[in-house]
CSV table of C-alpha atoms in Angstrom, one decimal:
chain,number,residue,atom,x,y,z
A,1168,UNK,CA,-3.0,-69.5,98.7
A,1169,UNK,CA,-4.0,-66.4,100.5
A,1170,UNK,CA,-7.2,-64.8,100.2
A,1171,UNK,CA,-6.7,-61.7,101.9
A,1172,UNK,CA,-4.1,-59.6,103.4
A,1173,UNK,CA,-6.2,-58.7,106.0
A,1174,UNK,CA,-9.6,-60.1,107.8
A,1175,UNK,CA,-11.8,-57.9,110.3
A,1176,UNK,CA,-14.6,-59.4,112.2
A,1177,UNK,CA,-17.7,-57.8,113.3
A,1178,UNK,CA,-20.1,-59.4,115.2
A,1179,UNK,CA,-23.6,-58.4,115.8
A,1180,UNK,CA,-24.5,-59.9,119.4
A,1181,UNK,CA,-28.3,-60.2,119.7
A,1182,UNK,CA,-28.6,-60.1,123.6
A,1183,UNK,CA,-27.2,-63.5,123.7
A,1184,UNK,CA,-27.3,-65.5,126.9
A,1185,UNK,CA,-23.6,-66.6,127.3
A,1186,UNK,CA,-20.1,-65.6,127.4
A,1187,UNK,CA,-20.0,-64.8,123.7
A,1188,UNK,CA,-19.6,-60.8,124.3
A,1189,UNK,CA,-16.9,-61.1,127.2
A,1190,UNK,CA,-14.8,-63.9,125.3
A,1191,UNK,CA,-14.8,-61.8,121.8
A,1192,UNK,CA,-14.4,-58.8,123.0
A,1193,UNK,CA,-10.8,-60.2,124.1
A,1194,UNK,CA,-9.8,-61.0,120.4
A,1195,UNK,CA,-7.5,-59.1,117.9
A,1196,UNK,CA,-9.6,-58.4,115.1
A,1197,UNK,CA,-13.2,-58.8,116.7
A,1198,UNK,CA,-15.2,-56.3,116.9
A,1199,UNK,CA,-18.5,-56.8,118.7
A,1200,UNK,CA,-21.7,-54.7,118.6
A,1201,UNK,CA,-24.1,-56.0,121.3
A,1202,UNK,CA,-27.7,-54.6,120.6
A,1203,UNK,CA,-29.7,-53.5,123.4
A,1204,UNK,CA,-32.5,-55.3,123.0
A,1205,UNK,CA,-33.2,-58.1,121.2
A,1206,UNK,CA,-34.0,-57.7,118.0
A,1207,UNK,CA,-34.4,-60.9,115.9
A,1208,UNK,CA,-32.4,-61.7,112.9
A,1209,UNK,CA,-33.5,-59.4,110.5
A,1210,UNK,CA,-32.6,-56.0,112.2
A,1211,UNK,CA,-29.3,-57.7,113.6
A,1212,UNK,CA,-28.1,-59.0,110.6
A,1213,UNK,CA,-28.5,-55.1,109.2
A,1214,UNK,CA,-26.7,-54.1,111.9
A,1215,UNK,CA,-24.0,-56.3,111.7
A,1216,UNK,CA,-24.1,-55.2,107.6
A,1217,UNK,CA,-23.5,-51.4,108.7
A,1218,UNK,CA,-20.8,-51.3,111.3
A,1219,UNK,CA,-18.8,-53.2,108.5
A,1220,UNK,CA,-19.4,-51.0,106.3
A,1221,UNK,CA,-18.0,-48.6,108.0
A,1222,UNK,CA,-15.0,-50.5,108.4
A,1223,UNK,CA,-14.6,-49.3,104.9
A,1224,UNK,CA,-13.5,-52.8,103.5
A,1225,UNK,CA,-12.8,-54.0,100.2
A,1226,UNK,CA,-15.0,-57.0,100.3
A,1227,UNK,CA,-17.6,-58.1,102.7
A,1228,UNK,CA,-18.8,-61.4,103.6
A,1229,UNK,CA,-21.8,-62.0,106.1
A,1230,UNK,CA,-22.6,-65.1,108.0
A,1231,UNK,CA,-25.2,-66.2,110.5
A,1232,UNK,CA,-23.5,-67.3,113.9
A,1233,UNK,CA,-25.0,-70.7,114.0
A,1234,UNK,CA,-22.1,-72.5,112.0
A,1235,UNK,CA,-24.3,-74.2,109.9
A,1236,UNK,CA,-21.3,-73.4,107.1
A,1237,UNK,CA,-17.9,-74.9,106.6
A,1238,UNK,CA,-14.6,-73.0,106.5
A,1239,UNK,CA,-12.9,-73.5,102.9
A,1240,UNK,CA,-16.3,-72.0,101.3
A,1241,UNK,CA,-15.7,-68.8,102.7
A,1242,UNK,CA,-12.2,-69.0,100.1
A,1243,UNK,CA,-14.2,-70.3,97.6
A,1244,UNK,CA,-16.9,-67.2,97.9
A,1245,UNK,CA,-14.5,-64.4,98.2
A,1246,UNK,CA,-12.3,-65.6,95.2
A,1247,UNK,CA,-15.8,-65.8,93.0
A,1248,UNK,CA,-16.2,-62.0,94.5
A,1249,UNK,CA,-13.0,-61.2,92.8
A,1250,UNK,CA,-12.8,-63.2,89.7
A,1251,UNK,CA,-16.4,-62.3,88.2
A,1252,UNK,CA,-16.1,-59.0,88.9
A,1253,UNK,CA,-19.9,-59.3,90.5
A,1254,UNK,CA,-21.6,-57.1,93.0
A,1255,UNK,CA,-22.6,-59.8,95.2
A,1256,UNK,CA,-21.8,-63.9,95.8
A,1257,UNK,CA,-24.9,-66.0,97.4
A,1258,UNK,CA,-23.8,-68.9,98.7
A,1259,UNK,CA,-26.5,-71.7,97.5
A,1260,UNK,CA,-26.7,-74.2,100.2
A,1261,UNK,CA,-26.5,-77.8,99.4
A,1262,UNK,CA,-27.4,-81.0,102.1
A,1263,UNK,CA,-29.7,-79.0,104.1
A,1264,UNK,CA,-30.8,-80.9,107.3
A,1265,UNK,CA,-33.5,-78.5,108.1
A,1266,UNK,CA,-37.1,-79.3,109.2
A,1267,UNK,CA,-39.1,-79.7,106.4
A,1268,UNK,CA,-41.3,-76.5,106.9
A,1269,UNK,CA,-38.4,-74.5,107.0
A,1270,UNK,CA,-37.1,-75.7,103.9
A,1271,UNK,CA,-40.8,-75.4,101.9
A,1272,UNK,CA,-41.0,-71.9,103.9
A,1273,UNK,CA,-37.8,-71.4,101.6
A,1274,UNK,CA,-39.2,-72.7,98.1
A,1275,UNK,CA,-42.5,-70.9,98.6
A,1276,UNK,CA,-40.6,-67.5,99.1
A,1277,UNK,CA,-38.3,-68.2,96.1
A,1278,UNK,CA,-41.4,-69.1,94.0
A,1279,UNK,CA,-43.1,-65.7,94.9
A,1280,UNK,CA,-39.4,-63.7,94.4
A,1281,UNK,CA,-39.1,-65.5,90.9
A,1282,UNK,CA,-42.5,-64.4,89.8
A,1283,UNK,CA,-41.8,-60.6,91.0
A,1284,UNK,CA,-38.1,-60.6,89.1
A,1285,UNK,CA,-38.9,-62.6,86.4
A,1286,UNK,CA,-36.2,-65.3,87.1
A,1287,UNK,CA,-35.8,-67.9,89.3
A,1288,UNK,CA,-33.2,-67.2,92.6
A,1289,UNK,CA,-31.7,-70.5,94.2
A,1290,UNK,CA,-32.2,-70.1,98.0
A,1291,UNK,CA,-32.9,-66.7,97.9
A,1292,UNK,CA,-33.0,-66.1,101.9
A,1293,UNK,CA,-29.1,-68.0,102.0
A,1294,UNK,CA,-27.7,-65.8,104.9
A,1295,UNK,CA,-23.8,-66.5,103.3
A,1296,UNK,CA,-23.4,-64.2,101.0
A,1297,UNK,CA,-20.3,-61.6,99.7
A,1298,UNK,CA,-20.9,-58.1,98.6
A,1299,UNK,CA,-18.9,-55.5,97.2
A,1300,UNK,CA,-19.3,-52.5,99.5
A,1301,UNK,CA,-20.9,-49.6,96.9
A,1302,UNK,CA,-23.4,-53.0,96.0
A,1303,UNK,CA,-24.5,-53.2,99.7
A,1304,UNK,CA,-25.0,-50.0,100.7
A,1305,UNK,CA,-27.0,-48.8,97.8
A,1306,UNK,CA,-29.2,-52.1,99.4
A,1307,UNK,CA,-28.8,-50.5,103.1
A,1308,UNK,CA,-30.2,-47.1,101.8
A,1309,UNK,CA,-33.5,-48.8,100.8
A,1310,UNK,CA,-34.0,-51.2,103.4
A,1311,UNK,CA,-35.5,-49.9,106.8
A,1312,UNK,CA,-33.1,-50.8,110.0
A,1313,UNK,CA,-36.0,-53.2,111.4
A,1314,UNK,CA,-36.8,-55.7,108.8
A,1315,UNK,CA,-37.9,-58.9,108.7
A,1316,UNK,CA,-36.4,-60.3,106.1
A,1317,UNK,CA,-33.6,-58.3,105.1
A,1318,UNK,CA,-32.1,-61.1,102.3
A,1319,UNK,CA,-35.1,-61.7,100.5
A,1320,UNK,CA,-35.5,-57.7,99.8
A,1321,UNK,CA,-32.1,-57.5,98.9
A,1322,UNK,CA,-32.2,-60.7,96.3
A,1323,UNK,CA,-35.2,-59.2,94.7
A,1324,UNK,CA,-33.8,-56.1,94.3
A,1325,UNK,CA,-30.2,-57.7,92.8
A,1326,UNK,CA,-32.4,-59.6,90.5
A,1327,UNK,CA,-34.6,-56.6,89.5
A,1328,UNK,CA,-31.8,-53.9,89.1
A,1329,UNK,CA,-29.6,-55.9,87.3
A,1330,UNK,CA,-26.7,-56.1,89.8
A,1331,UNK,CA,-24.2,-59.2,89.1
A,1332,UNK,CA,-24.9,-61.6,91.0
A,1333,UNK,CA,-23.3,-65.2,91.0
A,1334,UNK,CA,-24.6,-68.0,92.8
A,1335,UNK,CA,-21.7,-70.4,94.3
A,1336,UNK,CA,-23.3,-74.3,95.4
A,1337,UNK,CA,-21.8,-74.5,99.6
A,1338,UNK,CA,-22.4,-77.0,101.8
A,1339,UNK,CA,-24.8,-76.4,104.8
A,1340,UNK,CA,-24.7,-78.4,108.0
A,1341,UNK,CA,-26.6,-79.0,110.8
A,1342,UNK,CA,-26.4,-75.8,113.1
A,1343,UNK,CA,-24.5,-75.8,116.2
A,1344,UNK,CA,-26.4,-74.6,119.6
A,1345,UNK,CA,-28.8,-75.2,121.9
A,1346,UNK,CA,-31.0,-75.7,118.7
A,1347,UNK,CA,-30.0,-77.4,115.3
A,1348,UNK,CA,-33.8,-76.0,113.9
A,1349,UNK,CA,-33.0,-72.4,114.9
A,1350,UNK,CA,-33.8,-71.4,118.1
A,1351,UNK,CA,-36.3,-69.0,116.8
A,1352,UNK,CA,-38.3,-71.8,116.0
A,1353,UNK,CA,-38.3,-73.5,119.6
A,1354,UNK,CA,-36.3,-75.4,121.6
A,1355,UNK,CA,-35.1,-78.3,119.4
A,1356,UNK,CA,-37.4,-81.1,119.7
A,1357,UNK,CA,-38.8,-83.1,116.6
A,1358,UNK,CA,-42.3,-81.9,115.8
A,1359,UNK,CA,-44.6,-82.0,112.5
A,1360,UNK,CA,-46.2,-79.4,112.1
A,1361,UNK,CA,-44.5,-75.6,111.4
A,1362,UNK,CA,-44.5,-74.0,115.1
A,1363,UNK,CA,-46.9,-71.2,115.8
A,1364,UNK,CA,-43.9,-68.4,116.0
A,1365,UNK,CA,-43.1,-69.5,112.5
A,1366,UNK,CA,-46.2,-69.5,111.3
A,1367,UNK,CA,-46.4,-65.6,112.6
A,1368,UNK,CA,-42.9,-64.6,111.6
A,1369,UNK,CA,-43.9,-65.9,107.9
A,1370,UNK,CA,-47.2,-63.7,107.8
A,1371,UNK,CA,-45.3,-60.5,109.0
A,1372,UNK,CA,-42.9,-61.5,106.7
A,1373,UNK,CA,-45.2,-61.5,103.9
A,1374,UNK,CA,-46.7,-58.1,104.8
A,1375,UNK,CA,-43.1,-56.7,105.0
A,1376,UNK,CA,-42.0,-57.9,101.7
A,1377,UNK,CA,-45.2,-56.3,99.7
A,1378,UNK,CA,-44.4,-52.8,101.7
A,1379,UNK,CA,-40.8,-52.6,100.8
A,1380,UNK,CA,-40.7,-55.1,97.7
A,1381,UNK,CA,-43.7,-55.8,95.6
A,1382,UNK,CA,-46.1,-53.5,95.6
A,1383,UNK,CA,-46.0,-50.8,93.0
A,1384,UNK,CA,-43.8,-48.2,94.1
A,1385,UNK,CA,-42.5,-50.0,96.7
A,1386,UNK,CA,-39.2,-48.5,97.8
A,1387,UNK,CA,-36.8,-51.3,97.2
A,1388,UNK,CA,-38.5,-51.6,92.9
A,1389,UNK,CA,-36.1,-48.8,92.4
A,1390,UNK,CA,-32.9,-49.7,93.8
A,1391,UNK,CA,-29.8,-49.5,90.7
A,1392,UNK,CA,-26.3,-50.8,91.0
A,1393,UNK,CA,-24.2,-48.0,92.6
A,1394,UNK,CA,-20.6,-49.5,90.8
A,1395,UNK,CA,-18.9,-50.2,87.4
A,1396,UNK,CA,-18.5,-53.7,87.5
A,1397,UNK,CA,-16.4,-54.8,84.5
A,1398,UNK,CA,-18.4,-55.0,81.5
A,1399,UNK,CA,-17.5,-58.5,81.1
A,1400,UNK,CA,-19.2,-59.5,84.6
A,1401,UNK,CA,-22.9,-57.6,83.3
A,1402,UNK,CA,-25.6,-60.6,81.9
């Protein structure tokens, strides 16, 4: 069964070292945004966020490019999106085959985000995730173009403003690349201990989120639901 009538890609190309720009650009459909520097994940994933929005589609559905998803979920998510009624879909990922510190790195952040909301988040930096357009650019509006950590703002604020939000259990698999840890994190090869860029990228992480997130009158505390979901979707 179809889930759409229509699908629109947009890819935000963070000054990636391949053919990736020349072969999509050839595709019906693609749309590719190549940044002009490189910006990390945080600011890319935003960017990729706007020039869908203004797209001006019913439904949007955001991935990281590392395929560590599988194809029938991405049914499964926008079908919850349209069901419920909710303002947003986080896919909860199941099997994960990351290093351990990137999985505790995880679990520590969802510890401090249930603590500010008041309720726990499951995996609560999941980069799959569906939103309903009015939902994510009341999100946009509140969240500067360079963070960090864009997700973890945005499930904080969801949880604290009392969007809808569903959680849907997906599988996650090991990522495709050069790297299956995320080449952020080096080059691939087993080690023990968290790497130093990780370790530096979780501190200004931190600072970032009490900026925007937790400290009082931090811009993203007053954030509020920008649609009428129906009634029967609200907790």
């Amino acid at each position: 069964m179809s889930v759409a009538t229509q699908v629109t890609f947009v890819v935000a190309d963070d000054q990636s070292t391949d053919a990736t720009v020349a072969t999509l650009t050839r595709i019906d459909g693609v749309h590719v945004y190549p940044q002009t520097v490189n910006h990390g994940h945080g600011p890319t994933a935003l960017a990729a966020y706007r020039a869908g929005l203004d797209l001006q589609p019913d439904l949007l559905v955001h991935v990281d490019g590392d395929g560590q998803f599988v194809g029938p979920d991405f049914a499964r998510l926008i079908r919850a999106l349209e069901i419920t009624g909710a303002d947003v879909v986080h896919g909860v990922r199941h099997s994960r085959t990351d290093p351990w510190y990137r999985r505790a790195l995880t679990g520590c952040v969802g510890m401090l985000i249930a603590l500010a909301a008041g309720r726990r988040v499951p995996d609560v930096n999941t980069p799959m995730r569906g939103y309903r357009p009015d939902a994510l650019q009341a999100l946009l509006d509140a969240v500067p173009a360079e963070a960090l950590v864009p997700h973890v703002h945005f499930s904080l604020a969801e949880a604290r403003a009392g969007f809808v939000v569903r959680y849907l259990s997906v599988r996650s698999i090991p990522r495709r690349g050069s790297s299956t840890n995320g080449t952020m994190w080096g080059s691939g090869v087993k080690v023990t201990l968290p790497p130093r860029r990780l370790r530096e990228f979780a501190a200004a992480a931190l600072r970032e989120a009490w900026q925007y997130s937790l400290r009082p009158g931090a811009p993203l505390r007053s954030i509020r639901p920008l649609i009428d979901a129906p009634e029967s979707a609200r907790p």
